[in-house]
Short mmCIF file of C-alpha atoms in Angstrom, two decimals:
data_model
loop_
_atom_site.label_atom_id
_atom_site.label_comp_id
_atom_site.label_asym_id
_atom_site.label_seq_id
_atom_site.Cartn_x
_atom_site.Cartn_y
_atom_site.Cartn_z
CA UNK A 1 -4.82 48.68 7.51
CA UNK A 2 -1.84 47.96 5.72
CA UNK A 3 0.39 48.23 8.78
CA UNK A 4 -1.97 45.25 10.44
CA UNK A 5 -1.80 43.08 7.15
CA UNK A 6 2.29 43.30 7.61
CA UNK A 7 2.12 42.04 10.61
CA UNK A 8 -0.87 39.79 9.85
CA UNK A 9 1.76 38.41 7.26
CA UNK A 10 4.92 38.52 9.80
CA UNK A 11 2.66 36.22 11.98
CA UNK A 12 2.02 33.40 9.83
CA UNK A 13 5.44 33.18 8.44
CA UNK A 14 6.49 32.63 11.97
CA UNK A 15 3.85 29.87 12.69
CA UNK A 16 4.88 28.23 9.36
CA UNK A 17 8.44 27.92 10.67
CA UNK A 18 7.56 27.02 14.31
CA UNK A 19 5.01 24.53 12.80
CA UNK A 20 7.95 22.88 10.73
CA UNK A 21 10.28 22.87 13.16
CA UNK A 22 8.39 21.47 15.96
CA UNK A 23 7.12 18.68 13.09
CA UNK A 24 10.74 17.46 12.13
CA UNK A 25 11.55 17.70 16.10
CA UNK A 26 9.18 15.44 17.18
CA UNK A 27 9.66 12.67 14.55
CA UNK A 28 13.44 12.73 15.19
CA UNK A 29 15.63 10.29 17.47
CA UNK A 30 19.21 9.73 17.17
CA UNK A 31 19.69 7.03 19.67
CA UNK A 32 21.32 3.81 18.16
CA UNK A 33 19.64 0.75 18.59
CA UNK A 34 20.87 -3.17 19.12
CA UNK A 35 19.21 -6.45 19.69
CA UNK A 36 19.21 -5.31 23.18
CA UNK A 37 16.55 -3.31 22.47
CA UNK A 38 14.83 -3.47 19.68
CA UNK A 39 11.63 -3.69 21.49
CA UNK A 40 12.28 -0.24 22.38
CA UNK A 41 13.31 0.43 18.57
CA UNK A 42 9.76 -0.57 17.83
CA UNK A 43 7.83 1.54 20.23
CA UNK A 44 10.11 4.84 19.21
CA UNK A 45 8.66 4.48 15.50
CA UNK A 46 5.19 3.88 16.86
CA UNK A 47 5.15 6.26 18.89
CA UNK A 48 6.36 8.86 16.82
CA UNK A 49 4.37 7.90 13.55
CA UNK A 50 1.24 7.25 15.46
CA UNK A 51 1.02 3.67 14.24
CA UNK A 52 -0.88 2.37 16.96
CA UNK A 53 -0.47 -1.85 16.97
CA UNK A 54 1.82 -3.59 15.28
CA UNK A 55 3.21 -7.33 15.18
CA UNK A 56 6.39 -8.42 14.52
CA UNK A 57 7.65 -12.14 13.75
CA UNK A 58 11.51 -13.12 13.21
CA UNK A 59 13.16 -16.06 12.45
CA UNK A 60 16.88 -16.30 13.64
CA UNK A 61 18.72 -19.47 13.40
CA UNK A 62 16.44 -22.08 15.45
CA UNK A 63 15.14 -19.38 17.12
CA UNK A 64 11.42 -17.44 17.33
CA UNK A 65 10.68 -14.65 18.13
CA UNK A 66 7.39 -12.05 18.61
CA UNK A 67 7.18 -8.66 19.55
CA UNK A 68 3.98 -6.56 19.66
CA UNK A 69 3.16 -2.61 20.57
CA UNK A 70 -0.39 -1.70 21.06
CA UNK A 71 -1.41 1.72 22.51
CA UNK A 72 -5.38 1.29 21.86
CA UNK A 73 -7.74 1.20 24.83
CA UNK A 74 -9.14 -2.50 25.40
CA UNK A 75 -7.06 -3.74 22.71
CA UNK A 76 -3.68 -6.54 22.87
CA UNK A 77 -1.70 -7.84 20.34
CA UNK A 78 0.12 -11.00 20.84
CA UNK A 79 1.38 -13.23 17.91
CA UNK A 80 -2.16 -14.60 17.36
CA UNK A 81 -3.66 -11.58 16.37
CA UNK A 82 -4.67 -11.54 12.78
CA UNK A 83 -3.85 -8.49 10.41
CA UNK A 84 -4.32 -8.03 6.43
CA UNK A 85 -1.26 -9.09 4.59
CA UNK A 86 -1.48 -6.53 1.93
CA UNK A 87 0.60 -7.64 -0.97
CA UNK A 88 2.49 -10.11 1.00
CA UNK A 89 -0.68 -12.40 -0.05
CA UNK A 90 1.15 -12.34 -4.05
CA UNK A 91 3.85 -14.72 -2.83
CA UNK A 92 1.14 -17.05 -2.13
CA UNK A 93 -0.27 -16.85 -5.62
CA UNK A 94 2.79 -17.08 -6.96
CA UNK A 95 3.86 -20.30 -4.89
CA UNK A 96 0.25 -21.91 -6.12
CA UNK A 97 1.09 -21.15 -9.66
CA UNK A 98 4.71 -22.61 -9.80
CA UNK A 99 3.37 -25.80 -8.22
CA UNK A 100 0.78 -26.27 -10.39
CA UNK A 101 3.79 -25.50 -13.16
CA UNK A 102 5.45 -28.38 -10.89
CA UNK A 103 2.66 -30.79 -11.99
CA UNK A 104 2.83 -30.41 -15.56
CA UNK A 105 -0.63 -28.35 -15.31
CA UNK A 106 0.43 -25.36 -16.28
CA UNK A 107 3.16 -23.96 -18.79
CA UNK A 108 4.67 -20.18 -17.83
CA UNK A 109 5.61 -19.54 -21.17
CA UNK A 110 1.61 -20.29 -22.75
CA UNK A 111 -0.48 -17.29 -23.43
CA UNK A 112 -2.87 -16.94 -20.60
CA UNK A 113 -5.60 -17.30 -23.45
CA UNK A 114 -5.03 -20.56 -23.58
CA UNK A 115 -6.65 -21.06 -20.07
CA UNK A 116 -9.01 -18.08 -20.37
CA UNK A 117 -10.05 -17.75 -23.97
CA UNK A 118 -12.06 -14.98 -23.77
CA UNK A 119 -8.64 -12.57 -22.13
CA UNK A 120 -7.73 -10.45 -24.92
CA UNK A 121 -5.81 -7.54 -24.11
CA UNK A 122 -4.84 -5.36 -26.88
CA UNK A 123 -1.43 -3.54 -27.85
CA UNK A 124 -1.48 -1.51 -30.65
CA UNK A 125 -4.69 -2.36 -31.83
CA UNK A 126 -3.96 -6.03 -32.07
CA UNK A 127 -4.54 -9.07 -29.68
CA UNK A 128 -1.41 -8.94 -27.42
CA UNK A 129 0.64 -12.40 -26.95
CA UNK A 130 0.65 -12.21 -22.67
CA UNK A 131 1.89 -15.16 -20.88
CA UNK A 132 1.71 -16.64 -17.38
CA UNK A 133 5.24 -15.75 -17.12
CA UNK A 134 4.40 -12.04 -17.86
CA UNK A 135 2.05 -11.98 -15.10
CA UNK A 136 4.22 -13.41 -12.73
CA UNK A 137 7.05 -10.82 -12.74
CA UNK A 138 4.52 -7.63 -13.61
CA UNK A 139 5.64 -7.50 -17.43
CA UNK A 140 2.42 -7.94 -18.98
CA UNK A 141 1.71 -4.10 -19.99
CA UNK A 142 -1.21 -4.23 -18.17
CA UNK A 143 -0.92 -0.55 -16.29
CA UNK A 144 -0.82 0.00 -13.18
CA UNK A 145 -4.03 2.39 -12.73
CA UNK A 146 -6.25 -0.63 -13.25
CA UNK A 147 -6.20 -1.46 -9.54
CA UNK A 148 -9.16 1.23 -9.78
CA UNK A 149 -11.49 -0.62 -11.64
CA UNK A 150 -11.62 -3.60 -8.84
CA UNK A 151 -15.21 -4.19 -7.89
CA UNK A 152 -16.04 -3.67 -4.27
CA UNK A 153 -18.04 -6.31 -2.53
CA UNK A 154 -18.06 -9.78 -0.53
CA UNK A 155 -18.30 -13.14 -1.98
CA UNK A 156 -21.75 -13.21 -3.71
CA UNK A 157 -21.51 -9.30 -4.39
CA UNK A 158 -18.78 -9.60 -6.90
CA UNK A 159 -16.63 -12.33 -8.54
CA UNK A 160 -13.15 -13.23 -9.15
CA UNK A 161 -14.07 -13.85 -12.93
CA UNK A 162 -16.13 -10.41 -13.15
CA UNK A 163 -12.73 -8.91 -11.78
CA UNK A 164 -10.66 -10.37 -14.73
CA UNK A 165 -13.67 -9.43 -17.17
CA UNK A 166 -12.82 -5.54 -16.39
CA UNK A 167 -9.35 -5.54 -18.07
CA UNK A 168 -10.25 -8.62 -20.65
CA UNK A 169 -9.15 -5.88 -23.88
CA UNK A 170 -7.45 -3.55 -21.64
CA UNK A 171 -4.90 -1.68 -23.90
CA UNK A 172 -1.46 -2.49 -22.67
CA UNK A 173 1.07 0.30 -21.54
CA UNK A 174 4.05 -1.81 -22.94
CA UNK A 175 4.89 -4.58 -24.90
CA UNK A 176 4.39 -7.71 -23.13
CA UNK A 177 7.80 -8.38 -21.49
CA UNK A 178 9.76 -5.17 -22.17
CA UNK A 179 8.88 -2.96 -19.24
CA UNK A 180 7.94 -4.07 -15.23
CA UNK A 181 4.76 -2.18 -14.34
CA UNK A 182 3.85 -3.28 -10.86
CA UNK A 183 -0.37 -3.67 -11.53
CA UNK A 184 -1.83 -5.83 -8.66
CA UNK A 185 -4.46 -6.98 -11.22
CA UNK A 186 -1.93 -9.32 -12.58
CA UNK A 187 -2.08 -11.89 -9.40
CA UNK A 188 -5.77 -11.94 -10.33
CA UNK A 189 -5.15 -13.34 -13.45
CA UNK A 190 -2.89 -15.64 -12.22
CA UNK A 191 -5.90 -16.62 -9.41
CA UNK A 192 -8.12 -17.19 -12.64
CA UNK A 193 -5.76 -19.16 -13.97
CA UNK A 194 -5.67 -21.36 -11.27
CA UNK A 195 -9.60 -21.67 -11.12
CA UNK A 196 -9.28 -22.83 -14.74
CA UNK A 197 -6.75 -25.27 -14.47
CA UNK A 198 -8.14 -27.06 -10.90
CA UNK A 199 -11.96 -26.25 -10.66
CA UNK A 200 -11.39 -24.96 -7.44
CA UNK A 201 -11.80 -21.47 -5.75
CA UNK A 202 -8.72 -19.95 -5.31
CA UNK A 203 -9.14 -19.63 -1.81
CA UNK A 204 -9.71 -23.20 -1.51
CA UNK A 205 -6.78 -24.27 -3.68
CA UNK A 206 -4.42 -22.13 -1.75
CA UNK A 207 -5.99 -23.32 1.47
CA UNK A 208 -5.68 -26.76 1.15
CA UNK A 209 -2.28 -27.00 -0.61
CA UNK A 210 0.37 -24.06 0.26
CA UNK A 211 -1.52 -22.73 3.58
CA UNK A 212 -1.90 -26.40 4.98
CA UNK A 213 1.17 -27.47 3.71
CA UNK A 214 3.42 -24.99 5.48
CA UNK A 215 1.50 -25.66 8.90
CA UNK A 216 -0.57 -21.73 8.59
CA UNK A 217 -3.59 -23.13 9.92
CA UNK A 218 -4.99 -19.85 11.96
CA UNK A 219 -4.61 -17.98 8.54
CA UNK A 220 -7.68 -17.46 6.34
CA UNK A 221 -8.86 -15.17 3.25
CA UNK A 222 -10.76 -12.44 3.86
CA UNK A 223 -13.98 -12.70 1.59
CA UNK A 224 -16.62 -10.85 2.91
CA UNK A 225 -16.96 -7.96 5.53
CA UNK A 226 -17.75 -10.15 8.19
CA UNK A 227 -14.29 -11.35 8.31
CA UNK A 228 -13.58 -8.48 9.59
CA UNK A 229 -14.56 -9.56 13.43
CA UNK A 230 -11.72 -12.17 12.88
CA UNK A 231 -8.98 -9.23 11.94
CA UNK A 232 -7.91 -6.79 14.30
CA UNK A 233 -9.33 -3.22 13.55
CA UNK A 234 -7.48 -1.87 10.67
CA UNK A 235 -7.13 2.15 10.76
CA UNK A 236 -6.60 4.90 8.36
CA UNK A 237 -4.20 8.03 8.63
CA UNK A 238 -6.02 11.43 9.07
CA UNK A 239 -4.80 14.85 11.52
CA UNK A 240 -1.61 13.34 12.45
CA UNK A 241 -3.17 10.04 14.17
CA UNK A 242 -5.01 7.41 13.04
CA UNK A 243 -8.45 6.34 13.56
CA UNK A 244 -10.11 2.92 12.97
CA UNK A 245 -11.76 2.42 9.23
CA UNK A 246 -13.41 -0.33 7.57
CA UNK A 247 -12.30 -0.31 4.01
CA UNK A 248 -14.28 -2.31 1.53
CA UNK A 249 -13.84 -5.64 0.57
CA UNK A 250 -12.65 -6.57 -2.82
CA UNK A 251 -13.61 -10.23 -3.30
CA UNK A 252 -11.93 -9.94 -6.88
CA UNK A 253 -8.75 -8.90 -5.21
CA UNK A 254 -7.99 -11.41 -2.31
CA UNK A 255 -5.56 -13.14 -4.45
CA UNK A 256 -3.46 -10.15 -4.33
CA UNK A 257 -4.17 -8.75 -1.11
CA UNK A 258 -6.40 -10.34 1.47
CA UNK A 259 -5.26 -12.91 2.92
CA UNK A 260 -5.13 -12.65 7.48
CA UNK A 261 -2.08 -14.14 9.10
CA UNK A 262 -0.73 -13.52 12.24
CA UNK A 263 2.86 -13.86 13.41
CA UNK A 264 2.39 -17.35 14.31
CA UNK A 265 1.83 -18.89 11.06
CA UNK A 266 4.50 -15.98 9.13
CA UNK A 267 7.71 -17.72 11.15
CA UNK A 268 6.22 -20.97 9.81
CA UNK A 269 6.00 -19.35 6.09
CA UNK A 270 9.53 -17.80 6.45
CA UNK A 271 11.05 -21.32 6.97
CA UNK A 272 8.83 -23.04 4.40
CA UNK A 273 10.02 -20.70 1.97
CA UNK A 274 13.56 -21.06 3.52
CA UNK A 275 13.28 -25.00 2.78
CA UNK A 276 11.29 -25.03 -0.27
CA UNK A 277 11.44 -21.97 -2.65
CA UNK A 278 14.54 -22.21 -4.68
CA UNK A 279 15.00 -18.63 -5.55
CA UNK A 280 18.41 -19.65 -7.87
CA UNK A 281 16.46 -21.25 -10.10
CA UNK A 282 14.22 -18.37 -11.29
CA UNK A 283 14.42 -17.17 -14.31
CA UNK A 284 14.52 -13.14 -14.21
CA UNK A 285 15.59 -10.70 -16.65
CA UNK A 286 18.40 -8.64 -15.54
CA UNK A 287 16.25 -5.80 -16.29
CA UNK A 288 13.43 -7.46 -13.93
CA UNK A 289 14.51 -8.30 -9.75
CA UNK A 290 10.55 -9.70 -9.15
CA UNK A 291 9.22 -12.72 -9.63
CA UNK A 292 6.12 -15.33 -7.79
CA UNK A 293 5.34 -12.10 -5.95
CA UNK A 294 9.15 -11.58 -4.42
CA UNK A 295 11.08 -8.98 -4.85
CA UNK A 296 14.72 -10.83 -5.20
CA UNK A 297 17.83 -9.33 -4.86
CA UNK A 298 21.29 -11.32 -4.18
CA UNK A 299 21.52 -11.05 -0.18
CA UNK A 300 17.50 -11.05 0.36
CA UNK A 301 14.23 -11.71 -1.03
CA UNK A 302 11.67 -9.04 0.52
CA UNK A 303 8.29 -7.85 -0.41
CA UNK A 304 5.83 -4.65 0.95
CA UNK A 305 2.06 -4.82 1.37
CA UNK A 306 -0.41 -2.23 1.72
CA UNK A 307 -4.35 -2.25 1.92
CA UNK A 308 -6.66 0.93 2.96
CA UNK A 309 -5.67 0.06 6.58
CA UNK A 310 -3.06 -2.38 7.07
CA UNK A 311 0.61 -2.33 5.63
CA UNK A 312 3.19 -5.33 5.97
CA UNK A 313 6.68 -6.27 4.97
CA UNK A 314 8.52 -9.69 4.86
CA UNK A 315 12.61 -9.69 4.44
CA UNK A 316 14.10 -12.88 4.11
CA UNK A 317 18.02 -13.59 4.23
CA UNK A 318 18.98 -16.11 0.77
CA UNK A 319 22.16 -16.78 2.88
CA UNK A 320 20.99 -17.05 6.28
CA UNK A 321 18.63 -18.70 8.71
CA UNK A 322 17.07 -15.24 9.11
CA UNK A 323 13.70 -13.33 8.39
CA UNK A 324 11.34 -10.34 9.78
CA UNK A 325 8.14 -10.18 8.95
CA UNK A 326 6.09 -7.43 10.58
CA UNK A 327 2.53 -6.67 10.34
CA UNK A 328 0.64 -3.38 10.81
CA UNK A 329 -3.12 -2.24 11.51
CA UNK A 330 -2.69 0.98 9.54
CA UNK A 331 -1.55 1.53 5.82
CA UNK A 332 1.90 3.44 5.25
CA UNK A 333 5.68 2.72 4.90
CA UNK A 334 6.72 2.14 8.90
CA UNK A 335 5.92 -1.31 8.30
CA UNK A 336 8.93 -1.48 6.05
CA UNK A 337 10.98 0.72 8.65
CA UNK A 338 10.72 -1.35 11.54
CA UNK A 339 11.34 -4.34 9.25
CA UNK A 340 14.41 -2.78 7.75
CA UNK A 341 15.74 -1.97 11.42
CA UNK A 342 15.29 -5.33 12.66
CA UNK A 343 16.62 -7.00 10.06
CA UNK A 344 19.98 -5.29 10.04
CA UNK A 345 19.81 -5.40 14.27
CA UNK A 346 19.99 -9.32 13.65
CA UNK A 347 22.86 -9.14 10.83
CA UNK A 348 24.58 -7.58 13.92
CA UNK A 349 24.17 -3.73 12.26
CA UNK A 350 23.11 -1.01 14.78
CA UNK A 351 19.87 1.01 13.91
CA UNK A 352 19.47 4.57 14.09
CA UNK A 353 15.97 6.31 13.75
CA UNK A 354 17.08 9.54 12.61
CA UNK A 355 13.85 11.32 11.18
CA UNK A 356 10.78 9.27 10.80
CA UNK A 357 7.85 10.60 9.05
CA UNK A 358 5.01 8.28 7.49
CA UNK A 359 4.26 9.18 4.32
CA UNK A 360 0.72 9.83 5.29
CA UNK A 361 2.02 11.87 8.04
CA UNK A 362 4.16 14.13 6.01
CA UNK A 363 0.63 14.56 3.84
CA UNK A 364 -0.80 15.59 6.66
CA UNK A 365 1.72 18.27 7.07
CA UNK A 366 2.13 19.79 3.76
CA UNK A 367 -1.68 19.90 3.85
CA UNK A 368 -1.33 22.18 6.88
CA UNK A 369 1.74 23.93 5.41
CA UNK A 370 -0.66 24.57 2.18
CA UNK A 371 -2.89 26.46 3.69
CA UNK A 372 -0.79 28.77 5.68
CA UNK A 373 0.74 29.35 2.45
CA UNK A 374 -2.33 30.30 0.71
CA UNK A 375 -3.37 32.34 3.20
CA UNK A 376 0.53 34.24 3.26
CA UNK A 377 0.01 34.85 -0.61
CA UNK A 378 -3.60 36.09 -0.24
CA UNK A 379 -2.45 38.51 2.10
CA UNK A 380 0.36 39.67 -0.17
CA UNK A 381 -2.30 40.57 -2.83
CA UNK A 382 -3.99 43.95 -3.26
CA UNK A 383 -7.79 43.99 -3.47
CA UNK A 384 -7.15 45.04 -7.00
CA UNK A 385 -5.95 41.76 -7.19
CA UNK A 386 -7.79 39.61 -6.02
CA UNK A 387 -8.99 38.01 -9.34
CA UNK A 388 -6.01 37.03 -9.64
CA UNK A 389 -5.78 34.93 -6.54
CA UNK A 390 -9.37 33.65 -7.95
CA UNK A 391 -8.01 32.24 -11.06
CA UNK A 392 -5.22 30.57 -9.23
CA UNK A 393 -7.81 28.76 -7.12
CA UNK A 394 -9.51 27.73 -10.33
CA UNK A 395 -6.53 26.42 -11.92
CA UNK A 396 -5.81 24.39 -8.82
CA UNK A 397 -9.58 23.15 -9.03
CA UNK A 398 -9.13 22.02 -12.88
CA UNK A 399 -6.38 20.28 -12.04
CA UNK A 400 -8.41 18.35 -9.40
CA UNK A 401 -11.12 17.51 -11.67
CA UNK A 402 -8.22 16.49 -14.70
CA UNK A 403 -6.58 14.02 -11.92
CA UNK A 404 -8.68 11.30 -12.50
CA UNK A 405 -9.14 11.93 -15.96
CA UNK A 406 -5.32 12.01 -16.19
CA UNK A 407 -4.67 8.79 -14.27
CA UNK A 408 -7.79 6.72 -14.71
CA UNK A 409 -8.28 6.75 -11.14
CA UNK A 410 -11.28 7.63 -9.44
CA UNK A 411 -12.35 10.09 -6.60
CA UNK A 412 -13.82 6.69 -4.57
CA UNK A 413 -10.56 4.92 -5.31
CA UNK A 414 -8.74 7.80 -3.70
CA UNK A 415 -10.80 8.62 -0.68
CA UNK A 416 -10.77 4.99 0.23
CA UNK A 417 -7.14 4.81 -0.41
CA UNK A 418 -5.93 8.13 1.14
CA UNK A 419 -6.04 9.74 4.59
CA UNK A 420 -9.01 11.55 5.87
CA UNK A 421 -7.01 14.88 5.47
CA UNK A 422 -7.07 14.00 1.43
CA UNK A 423 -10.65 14.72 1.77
CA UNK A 424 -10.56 17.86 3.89
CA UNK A 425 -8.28 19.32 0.99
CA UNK A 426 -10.72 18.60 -1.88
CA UNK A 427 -13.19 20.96 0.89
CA UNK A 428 -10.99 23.19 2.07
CA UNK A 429 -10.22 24.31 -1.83
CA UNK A 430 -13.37 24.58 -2.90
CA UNK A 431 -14.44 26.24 -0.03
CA UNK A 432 -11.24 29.31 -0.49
CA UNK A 433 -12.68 29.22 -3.72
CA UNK A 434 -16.23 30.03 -2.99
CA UNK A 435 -15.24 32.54 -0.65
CA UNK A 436 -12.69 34.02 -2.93
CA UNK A 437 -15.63 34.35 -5.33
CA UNK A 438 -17.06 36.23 -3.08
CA UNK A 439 -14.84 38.66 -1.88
CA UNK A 440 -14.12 39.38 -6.04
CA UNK A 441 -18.14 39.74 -6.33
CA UNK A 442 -18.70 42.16 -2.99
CA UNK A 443 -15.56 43.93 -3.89
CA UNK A 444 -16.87 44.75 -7.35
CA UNK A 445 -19.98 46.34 -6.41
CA UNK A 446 -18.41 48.28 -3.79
CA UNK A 447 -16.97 50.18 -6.38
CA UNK A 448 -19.68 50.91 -8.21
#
């Protein structure tokens, strides 16, 4: 018996090391990459991430240019396929708000009560003093779990204002202004604040002033789930692939996240914002690099998106006639690879792939890594000691139940945020702890 649990244990320790060495293997390349072929830089990372359609636009001097990969049965992707912006949408927000600031109807430096009189959030037990301003660059204090308590549902189901409503005497992480706390709620604010000031939806305002302005006319907001026909399938990480998921729609949210583009209309908002966004004359603390939903940095402005099931990122030379923006039908970080390695391809820097490992990916693999562990310590434990391993399970399942008592996020929040394989864990631990239950139970009354 013992003889067969050392070898039991030999066993697995080899698997875990094959397993992790035939992970790292596959999501390695070290070719180097040019303009040459940066098509072929694209499908590499797809391939080896499992991102399965992705869209890329880029701006270089007078020049456009698209490239797509697609590797899903009875699916194309061509530069008028539309995809979720993600957080991309913010820059939009932002643009509304500065030229409404522009027109003399708004002033960044007013508290936002002043257009909503009933938003009140609190800092120390006292009415906090949060401006437009504050909103804009993410230094309101309002944290950054409140994403969480956006309603779910379609136009009708759920309202902008409602959305706002949630965090109306939210207590404030930081002193208005002191700290940057990235908390997508504050571009819903900001789209409140623009209902106020114009009686329009936000939608509409956006619509008929930035989006018709800088010639986007295939792009839309998404507002209610049957949008989703219009979109091309969005998909969700799970088991090292991806499979196609409809995540909810968060009416309250589109200002921050929803709006559809395709790579059409993005080269056509890369040279708007080329021609009309001053970046120079922001004003950003030192302390601060965003502002109007960029992320702005000497050499480039850039910004990152990410829904349930689409991811994006826009980079966008200050110096040069040059921009990427690529779009992707499954959420992650690759979307912000590729862009980085086509960017530097056109700034005449060579990219290398090296190892490339979606996030969700690598979750996927210390979930599988987990449990060979667990099942390597198990086998190092005596039956005398197998409570032991039983109150290390519990542990392990109080700290799942304190996790969204800790962060104010909730089990639906995550599920619909994380990969499928998020969910097997939650089962697969309560289910070793059942059956470690168990084996503590039938081993006690064998001994009696």
């Amino acid at each position: 018996m013992k003889l067969s649990k050392i070898i039991f244990r030999r066993i697995l320790l080899i698997i875990m090391i094959i397993t992790a060495a035939v992970f790292f293997a596959l999501h390695y390349d070290s070719k180097e990459y040019s303009l040459q072929n940066e098509q072929e830089y694209i499908n590499r990372i797809c391939r080896m991430t499992h991102n399965r359609a992705v869209a890329v636009g880029i701006i270089d001097g007078d020049e456009d240019i698209f490239l797509e990969y697609c590797d899903i049965d009875g699916k194309t992707v061509n530069e008028h396929t539309l995809f979720e912006l993600g957080s991309t949408t913010k820059a939009f927000t932002g643009l509304g708000i500065l030229n409404l600031e522009k027109e003399g109807l708004i002033d960044l430096d007013s508290p936002v009560t002043y257009y909503i009189d009933w938003f009140r959030p609190q800092y120390k037990d006292s009415d906090a003093l949060v401006t437009v301003r504050h909103l804009m660059n993410h230094s309101s204090g309002i944290p950054v779990w409140t994403i969480s308590l956006i309603p779910e549902g379609s136009e009708g189901e759920t309202t902008l204002e409602g959305t706002v409503r949630k965090i109306a005497d939210v207590k404030l992480a930081h002193t208005p202004g002191e700290v940057h706390e990235y908390a997508t709620i504050n571009y819903d604010v900001l789209a409140l604040v623009i209902e106020k000031v114009t009686g329009q939806k936000y939608e509409d305002y956006i619509t008929e002033t930035v989006l018709k302005d800088a010639g986007m006319n295939e792009s839309f907001f998404r507002i209610a789930d049957s949008d989703r026909q219009r979109i091309f399938p969005g998909r969700k990480a799970g088991f090292f692939a991806t499979w196609q998921y409809d995540a909810p729609t968060y009416y309250g949210n589109t200002a921050a996240g929803y709006l559809a583009s395709d790579t059409v209309d993005l080269v056509k908002w890369m040279r708007y914002v080329k021609c009309n966004i001053d970046f120079d004359s922001f004003s950003i603390p030192r302390r601060n690099k965003y502002y109007a939903g960029w992320n702005i940095y000497p050499g480039t402005v850039h910004h990152g998106g990410n829904n349930p099931n689409y991811s994006t990122q826009v980079i966008i030379s200050r110096e040069r006639d040059l921009g990427v923006f690529v779009l992707s039908a499954s959420a992650g970080d690759i979307a912000t690879r590729i862009a980085d390695g086509i960017y530097g391809m056109h700034m005449g820097v060579n990219a290398r792939i090296g190892l490339c490992v979606s996030n969700h990916e690598f979750q996927d693999f210390l979930l599988v890594m987990g449990i060979l562990f667990i099942l390597y310590i198990a086998l190092l434990l005596k039956y005398r000691r197998k409570k032991l391993c039983l109150c290390g399970v519990i542990l392990i399942l109080i700290v799942l139940i304190m996790i969204p008592i800790i962060s104010h996020i909730s089990y639906r929040f995550m599920f619909v945020w994380m990969p499928y394989s998020f969910g097997v864990m939650i089962i697969s631990i309560l289910a070793f702890a059942i059956c470690s239950y168990w084996c503590c139970s039938l081993w006690s009354l064998m001994k009696i």
